[in-house]
PDB file of C-alpha atoms in Angstrom:
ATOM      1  CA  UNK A   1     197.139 116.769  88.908  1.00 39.00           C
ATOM      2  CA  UNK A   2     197.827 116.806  92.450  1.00 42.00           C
ATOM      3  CA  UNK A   3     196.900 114.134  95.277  1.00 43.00           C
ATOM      4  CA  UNK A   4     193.619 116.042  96.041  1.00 45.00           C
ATOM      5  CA  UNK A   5     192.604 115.252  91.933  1.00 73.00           C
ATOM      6  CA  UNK A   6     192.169 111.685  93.037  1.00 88.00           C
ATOM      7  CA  UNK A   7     190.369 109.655  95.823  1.00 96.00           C
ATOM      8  CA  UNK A   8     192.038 109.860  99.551  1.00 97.00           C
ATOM      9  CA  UNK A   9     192.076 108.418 102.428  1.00 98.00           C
ATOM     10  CA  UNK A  10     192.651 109.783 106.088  1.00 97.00           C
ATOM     11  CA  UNK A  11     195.704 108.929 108.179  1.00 98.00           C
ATOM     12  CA  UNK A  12     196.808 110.230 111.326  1.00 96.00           C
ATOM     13  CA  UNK A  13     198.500 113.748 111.684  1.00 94.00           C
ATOM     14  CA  UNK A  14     196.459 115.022 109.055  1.00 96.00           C
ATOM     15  CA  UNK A  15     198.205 112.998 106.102  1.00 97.00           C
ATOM     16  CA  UNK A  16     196.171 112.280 102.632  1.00 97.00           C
ATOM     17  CA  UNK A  17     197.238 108.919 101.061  1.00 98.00           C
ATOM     18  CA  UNK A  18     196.292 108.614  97.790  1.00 98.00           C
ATOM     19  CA  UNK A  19     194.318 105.327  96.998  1.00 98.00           C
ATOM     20  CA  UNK A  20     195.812 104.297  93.870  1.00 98.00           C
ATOM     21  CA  UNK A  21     199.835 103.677  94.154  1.00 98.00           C
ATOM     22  CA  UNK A  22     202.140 102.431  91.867  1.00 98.00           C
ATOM     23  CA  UNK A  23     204.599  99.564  93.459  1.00 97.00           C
ATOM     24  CA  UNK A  24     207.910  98.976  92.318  1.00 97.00           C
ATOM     25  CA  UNK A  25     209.214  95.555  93.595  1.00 94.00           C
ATOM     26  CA  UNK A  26     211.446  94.003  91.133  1.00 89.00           C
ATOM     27  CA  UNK A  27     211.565  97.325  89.297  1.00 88.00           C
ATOM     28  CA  UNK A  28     215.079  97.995  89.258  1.00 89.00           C
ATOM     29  CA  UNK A  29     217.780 100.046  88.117  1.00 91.00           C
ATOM     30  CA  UNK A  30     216.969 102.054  84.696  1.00 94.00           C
ATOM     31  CA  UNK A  31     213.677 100.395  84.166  1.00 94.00           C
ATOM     32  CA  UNK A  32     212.669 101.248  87.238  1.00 96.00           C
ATOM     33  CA  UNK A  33     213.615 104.478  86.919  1.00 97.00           C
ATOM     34  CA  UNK A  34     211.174 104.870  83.931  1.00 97.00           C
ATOM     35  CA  UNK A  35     208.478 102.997  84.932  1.00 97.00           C
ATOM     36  CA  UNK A  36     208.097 105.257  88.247  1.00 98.00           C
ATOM     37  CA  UNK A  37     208.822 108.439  85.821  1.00 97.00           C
ATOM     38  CA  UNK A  38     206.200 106.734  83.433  1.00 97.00           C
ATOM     39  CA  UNK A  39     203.628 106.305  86.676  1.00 98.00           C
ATOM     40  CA  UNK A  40     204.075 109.673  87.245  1.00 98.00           C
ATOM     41  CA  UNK A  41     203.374 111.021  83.981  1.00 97.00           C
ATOM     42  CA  UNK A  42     200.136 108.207  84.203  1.00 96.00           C
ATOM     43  CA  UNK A  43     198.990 110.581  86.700  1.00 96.00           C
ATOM     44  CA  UNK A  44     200.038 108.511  89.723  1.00 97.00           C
ATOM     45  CA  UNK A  45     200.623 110.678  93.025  1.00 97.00           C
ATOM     46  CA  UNK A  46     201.677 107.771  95.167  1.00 98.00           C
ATOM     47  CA  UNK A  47     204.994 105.681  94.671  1.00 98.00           C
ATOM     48  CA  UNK A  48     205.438 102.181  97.038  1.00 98.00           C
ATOM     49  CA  UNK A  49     209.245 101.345  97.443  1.00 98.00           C
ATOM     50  CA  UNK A  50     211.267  99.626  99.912  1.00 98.00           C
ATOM     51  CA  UNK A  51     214.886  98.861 101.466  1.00 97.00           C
ATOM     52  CA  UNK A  52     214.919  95.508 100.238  1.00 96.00           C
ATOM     53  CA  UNK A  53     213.567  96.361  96.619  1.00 96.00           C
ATOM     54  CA  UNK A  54     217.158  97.790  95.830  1.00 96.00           C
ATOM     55  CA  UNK A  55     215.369 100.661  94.127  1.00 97.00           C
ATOM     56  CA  UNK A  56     215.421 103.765  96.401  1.00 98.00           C
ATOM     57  CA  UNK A  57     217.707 105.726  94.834  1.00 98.00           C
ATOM     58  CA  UNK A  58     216.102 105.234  91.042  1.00 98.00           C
ATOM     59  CA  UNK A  59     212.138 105.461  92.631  1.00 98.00           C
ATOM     60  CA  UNK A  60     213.939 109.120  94.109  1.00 98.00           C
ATOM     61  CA  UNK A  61     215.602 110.494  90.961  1.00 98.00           C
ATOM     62  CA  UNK A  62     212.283 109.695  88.872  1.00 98.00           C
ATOM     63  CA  UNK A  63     210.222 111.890  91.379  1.00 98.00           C
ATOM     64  CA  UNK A  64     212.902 114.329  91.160  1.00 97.00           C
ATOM     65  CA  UNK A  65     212.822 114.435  87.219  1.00 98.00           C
ATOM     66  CA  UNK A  66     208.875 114.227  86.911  1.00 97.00           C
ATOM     67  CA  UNK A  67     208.667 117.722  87.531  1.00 96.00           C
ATOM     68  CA  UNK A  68     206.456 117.362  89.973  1.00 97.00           C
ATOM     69  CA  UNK A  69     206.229 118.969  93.033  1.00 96.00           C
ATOM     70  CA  UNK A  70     207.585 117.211  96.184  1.00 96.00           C
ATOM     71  CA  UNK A  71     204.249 117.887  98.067  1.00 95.00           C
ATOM     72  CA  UNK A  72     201.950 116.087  95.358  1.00 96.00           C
ATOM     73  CA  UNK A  73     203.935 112.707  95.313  1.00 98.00           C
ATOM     74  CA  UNK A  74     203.224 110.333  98.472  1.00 98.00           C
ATOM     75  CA  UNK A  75     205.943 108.131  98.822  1.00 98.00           C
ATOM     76  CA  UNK A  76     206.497 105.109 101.149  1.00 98.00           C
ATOM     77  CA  UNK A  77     209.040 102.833 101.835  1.00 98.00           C
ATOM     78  CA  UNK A  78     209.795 100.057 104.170  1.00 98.00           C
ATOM     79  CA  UNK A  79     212.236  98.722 106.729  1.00 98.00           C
ATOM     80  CA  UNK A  80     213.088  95.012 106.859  1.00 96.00           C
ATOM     81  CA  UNK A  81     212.743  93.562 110.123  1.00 88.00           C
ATOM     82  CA  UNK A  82     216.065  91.773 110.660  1.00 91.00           C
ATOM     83  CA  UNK A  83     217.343  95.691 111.141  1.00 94.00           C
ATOM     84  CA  UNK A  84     215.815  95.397 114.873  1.00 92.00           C
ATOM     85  CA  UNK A  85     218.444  97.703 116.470  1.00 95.00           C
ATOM     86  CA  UNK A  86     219.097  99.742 113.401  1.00 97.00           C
ATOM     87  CA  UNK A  87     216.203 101.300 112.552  1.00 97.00           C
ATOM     88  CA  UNK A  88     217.151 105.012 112.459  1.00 98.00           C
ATOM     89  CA  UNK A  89     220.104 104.123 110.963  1.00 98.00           C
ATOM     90  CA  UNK A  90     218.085 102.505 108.139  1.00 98.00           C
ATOM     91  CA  UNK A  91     215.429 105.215 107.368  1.00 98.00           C
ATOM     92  CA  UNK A  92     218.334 107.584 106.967  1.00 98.00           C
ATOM     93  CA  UNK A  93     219.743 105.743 104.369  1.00 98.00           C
ATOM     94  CA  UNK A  94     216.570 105.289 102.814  1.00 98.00           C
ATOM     95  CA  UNK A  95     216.286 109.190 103.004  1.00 98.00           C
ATOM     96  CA  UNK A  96     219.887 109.450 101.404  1.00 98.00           C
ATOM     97  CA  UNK A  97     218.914 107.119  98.763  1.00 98.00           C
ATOM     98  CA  UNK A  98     215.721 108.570  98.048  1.00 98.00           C
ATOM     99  CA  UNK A  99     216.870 111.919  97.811  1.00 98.00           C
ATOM    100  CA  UNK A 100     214.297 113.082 100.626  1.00 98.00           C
ATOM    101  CA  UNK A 101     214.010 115.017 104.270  1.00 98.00           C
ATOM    102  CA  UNK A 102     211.141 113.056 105.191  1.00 98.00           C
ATOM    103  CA  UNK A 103     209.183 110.040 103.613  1.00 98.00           C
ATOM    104  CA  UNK A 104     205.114 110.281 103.947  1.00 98.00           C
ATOM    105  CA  UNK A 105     204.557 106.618 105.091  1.00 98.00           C
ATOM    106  CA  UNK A 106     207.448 103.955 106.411  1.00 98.00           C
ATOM    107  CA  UNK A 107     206.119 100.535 107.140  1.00 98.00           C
ATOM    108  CA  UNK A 108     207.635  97.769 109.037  1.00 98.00           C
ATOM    109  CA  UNK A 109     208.003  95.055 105.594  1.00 98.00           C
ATOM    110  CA  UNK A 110     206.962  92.594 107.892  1.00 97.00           C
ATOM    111  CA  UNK A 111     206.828  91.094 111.266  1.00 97.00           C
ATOM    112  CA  UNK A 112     210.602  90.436 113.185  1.00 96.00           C
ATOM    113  CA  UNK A 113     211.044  86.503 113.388  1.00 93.00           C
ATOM    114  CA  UNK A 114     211.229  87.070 117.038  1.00 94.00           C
ATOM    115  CA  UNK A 115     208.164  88.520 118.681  1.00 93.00           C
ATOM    116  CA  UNK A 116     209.752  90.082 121.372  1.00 93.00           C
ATOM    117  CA  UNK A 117     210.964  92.283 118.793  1.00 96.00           C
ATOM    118  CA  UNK A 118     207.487  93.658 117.313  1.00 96.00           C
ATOM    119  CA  UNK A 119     206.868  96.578 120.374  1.00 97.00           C
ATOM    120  CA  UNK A 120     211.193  97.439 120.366  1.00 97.00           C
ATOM    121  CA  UNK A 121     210.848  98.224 116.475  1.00 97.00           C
ATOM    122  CA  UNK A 122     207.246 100.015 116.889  1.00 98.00           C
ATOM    123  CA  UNK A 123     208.743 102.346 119.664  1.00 98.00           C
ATOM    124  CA  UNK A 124     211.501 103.196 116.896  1.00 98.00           C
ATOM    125  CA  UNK A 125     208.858 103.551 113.988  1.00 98.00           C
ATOM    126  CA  UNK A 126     207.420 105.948 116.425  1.00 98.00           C
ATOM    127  CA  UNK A 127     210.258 107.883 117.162  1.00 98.00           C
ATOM    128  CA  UNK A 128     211.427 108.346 113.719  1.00 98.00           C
ATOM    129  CA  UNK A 129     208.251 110.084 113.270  1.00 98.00           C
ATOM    130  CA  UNK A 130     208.162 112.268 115.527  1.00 98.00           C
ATOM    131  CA  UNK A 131     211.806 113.578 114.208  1.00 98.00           C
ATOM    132  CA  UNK A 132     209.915 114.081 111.588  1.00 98.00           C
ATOM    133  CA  UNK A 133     211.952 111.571 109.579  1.00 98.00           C
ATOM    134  CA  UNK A 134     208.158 110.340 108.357  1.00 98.00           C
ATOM    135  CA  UNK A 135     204.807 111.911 108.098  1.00 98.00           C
ATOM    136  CA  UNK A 136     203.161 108.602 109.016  1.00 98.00           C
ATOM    137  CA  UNK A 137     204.118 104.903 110.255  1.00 98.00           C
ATOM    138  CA  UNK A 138     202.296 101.790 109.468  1.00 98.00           C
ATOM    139  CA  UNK A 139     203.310  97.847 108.949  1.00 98.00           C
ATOM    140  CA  UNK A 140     203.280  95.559 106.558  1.00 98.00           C
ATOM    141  CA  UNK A 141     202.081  91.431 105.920  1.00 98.00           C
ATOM    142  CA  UNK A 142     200.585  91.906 110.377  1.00 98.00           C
ATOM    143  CA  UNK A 143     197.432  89.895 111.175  1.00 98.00           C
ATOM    144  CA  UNK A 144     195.000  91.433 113.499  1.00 98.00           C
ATOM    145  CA  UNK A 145     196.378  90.156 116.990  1.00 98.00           C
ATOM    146  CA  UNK A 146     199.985  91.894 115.993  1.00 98.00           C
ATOM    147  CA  UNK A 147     198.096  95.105 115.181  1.00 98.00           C
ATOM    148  CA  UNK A 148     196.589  94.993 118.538  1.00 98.00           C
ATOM    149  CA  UNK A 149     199.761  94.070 120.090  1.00 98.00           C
ATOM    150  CA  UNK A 150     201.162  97.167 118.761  1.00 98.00           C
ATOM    151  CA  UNK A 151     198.579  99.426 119.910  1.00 98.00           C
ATOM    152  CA  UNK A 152     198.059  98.242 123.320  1.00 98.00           C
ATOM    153  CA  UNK A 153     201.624  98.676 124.331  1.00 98.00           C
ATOM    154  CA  UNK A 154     202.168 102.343 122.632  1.00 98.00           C
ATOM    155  CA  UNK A 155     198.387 103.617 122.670  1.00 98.00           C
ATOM    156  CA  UNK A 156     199.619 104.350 118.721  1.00 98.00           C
ATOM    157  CA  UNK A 157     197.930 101.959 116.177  1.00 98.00           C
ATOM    158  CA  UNK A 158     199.784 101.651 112.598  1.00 98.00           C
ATOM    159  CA  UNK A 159     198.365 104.028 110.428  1.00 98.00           C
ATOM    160  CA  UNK A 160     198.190 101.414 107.384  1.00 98.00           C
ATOM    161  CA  UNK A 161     198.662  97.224 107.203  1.00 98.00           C
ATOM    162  CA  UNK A 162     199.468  96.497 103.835  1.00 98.00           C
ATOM    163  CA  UNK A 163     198.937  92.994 103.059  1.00 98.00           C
ATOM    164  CA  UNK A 164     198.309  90.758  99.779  1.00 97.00           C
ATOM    165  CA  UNK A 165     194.600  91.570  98.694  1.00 98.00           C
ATOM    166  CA  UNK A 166     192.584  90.818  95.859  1.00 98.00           C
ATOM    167  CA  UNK A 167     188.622  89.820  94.878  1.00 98.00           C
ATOM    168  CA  UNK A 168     189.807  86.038  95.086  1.00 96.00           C
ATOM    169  CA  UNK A 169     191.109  86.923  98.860  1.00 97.00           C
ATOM    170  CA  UNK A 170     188.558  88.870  99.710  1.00 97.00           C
ATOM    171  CA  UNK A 171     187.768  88.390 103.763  1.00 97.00           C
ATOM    172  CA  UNK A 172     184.556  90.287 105.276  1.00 97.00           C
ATOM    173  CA  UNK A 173     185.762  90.137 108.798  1.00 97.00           C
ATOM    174  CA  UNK A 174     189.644  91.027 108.043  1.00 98.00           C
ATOM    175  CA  UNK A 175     188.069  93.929 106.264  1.00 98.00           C
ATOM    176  CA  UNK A 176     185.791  95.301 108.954  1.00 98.00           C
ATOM    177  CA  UNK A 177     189.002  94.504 111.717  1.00 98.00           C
ATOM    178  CA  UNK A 178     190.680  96.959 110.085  1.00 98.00           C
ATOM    179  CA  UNK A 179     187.544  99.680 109.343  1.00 98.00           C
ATOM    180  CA  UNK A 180     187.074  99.294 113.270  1.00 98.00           C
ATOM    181  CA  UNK A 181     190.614  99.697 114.216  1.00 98.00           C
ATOM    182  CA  UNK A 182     190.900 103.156 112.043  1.00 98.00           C
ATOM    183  CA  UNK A 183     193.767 101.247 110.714  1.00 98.00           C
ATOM    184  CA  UNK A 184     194.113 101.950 106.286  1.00 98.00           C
ATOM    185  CA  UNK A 185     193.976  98.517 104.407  1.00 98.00           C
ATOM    186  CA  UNK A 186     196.681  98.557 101.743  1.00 98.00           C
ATOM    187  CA  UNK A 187     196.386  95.812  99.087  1.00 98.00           C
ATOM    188  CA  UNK A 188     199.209  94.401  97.093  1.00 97.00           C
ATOM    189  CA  UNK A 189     199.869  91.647  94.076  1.00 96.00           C
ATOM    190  CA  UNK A 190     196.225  92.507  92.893  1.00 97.00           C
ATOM    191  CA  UNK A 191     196.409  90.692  89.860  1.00 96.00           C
ATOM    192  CA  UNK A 192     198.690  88.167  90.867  1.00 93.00           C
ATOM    193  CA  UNK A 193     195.950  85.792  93.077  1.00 89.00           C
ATOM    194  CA  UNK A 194     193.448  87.053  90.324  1.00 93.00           C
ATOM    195  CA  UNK A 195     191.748  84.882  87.947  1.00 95.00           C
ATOM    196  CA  UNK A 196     191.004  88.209  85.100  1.00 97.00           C
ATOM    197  CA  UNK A 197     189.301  85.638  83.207  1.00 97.00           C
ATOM    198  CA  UNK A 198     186.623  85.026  85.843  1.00 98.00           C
ATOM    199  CA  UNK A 199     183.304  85.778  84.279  1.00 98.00           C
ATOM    200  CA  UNK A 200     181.915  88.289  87.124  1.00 98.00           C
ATOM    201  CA  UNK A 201     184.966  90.287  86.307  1.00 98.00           C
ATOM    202  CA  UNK A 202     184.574  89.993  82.111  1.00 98.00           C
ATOM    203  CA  UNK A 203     180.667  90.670  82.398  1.00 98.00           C
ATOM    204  CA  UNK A 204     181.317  93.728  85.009  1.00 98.00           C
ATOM    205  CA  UNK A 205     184.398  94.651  82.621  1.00 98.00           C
ATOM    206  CA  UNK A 206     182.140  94.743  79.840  1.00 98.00           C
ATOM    207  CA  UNK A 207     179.352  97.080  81.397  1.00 98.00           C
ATOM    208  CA  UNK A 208     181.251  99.782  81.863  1.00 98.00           C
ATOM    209  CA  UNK A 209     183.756  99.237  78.584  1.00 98.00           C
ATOM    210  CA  UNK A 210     186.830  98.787  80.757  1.00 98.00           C
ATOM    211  CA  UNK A 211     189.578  95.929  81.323  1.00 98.00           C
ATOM    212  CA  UNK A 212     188.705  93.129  84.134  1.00 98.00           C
ATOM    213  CA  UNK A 213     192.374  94.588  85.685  1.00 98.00           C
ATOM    214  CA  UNK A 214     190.996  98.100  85.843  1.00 98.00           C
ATOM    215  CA  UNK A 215     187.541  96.364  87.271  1.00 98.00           C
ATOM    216  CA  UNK A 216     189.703  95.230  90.140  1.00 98.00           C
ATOM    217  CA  UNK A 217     191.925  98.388  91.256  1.00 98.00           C
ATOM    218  CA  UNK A 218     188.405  99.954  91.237  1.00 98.00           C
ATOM    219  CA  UNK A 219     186.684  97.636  93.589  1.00 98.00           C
ATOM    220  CA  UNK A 220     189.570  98.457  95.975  1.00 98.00           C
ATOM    221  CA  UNK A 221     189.195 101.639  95.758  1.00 98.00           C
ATOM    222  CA  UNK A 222     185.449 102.205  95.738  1.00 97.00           C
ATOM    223  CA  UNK A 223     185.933  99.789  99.046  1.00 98.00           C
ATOM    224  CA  UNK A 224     188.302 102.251 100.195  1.00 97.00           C
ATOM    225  CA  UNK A 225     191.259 100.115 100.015  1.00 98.00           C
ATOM    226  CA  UNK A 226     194.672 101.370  98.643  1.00 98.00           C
ATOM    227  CA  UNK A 227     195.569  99.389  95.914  1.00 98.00           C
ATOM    228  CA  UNK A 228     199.481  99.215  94.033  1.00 98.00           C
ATOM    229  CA  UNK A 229     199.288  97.770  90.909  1.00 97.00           C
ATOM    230  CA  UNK A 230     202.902  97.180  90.050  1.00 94.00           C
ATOM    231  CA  UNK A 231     203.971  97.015  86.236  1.00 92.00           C
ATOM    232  CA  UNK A 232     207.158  98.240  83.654  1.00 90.00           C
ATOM    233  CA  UNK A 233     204.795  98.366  80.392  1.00 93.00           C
ATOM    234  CA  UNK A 234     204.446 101.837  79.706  1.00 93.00           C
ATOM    235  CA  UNK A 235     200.543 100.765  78.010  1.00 95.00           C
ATOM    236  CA  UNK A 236     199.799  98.891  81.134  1.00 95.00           C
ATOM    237  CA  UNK A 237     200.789 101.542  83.625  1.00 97.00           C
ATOM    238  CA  UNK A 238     198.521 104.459  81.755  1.00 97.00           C
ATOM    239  CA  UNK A 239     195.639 101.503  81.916  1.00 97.00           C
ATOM    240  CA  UNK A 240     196.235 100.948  85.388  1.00 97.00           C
ATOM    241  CA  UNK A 241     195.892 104.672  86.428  1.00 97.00           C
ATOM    242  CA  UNK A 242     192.824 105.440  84.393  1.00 96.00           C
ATOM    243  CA  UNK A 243     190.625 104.014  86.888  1.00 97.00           C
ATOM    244  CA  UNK A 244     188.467 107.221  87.933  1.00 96.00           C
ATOM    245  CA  UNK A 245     185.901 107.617  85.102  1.00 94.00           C
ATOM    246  CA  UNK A 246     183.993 104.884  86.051  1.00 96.00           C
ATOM    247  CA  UNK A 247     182.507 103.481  89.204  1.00 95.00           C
ATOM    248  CA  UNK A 248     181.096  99.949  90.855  1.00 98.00           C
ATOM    249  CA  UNK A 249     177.515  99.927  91.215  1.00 98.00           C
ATOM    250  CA  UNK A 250     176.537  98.286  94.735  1.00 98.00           C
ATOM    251  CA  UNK A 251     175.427  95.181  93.459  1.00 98.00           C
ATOM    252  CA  UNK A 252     178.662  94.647  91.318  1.00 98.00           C
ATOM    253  CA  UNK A 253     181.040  95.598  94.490  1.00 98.00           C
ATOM    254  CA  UNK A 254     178.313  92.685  96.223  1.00 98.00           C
ATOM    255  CA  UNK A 255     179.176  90.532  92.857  1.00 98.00           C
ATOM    256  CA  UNK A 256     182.788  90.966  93.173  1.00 98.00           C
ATOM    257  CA  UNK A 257     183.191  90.108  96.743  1.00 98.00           C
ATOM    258  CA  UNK A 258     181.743  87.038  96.591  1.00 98.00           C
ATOM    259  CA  UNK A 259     184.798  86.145  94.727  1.00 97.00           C
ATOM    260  CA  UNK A 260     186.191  85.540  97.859  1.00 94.00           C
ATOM    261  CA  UNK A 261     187.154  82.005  99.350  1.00 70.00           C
TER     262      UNK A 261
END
């Protein structure tokens, strides 16, 4: 299975992110190690990381042993934003960690605590992709205004926002900001502000004789959304990926986000 064996989306420079990732905060040292090796084996092509998760170097040597080819596993990781100054210095020890030339998406983690900051560490994002240090920049945890910040000082908008996401957050207009930006929602703790016992999810669960859990990762991704379930149970990580023989009829997506508040 390669990235193209499951659902895509676009980002700039002619990059393919896969939909479905597999996150790996808190997923440290040897566990983390096999539950990325484990994702892999799932049939996840796309591996979430970050500086501050402590787990670079394991997330690396578990793409490394998978056997998989370096081109078929998107991998992203982040920068934390109190490294304002020291952001090429900080991707290359992500690299180093990792065991990479090049991630395919680095994300600011989230906003600097001073917002004079945002543009100075956007220019850098920038420039550390065009050394070709990444295939694509985004940011992470940004409402709309920062996006638009970003874009009107460097004409460049972030590729992908990844933000907390979930039926129960579900937010029409924040979705459709984003569509009309050409900016990639990414979606993370899915299960963590969801209520899997809600009966929309356990009747639409039912239907199609699947798990309310796998009900939500597909509604992000039949919404287009990339989703990162994040788990160390080898049984819930194979659940997690097998997501793609079913799919959300239009009045169950309609169902589902009316969940929102």
């Amino acid at each position: 299975m390669t990235t193209l064996d499951q659902p895509t989306v676009a980002l700039p420079g002619g990059v393919r992110m896969p939909l479905l990732g597999f996150g790996t905060w808190q997923a440290t040292g040897e566990a983390g190690y096999e539950a990325v090796l484990a994702a892999l084996d799932a049939g996840y092509r796309h591996v979430d990381t970050a500086t501050m998760y402590g787990n670079e170097a394991e997330v690396g040597r578990a793409v490394r042993d998978s056997g998989l080819r370096r081109e078929d596993v998107f991998v992203t990781t982040k920068l934390p934003p109190e490294r304002v100054g020291r952001e090429r210095e900080t991707i290359e020890e992500s690299l180093r960690a990792l065991g990479l030339d090049q991630v395919d998406l680095w994300l600011v983690h989230w906003p600097p605590s001073d917002p004079a900051d945002s543009v100075l560490v956007w220019r850098e994002m920038l420039a550390a992709r065009d050394a070709g240090l990444t295939r694509a920049v985004g940011v992470s945890n940004y409402a709309t205004p920062q996006l638009d910040e970003l874009t009107e000082a460097t004409d460049e908008r972030p590729a992908v926002n990844q933000i907390r996401w979930s039926p129960s957050l579900y937010d029409r207009r924040r979705h459709r900001e984003h569509r009309d930006r050409g900016i990639v929602l990414e979606g993370y703790s899915p299960f963590k502000t969801s209520d899997l016992a809600d009966p929309v999810l356990t009747r639409i669960a039912a239907a199609h004789g699947v798990s309310p859990a796998q009900v939500v990762l597909r509604w992000h991704v039949d919404h287009e959304i990339v989703v990162i379930p994040k788990s160390v149970t080898p049984e819930r990580i194979r659940a997690n990926a097998d997501i793609f023989s079913f799919s959300l009829t239009t009045e169950e997506m309609r169902d589902i986000d009316a969940l929102g508040h």
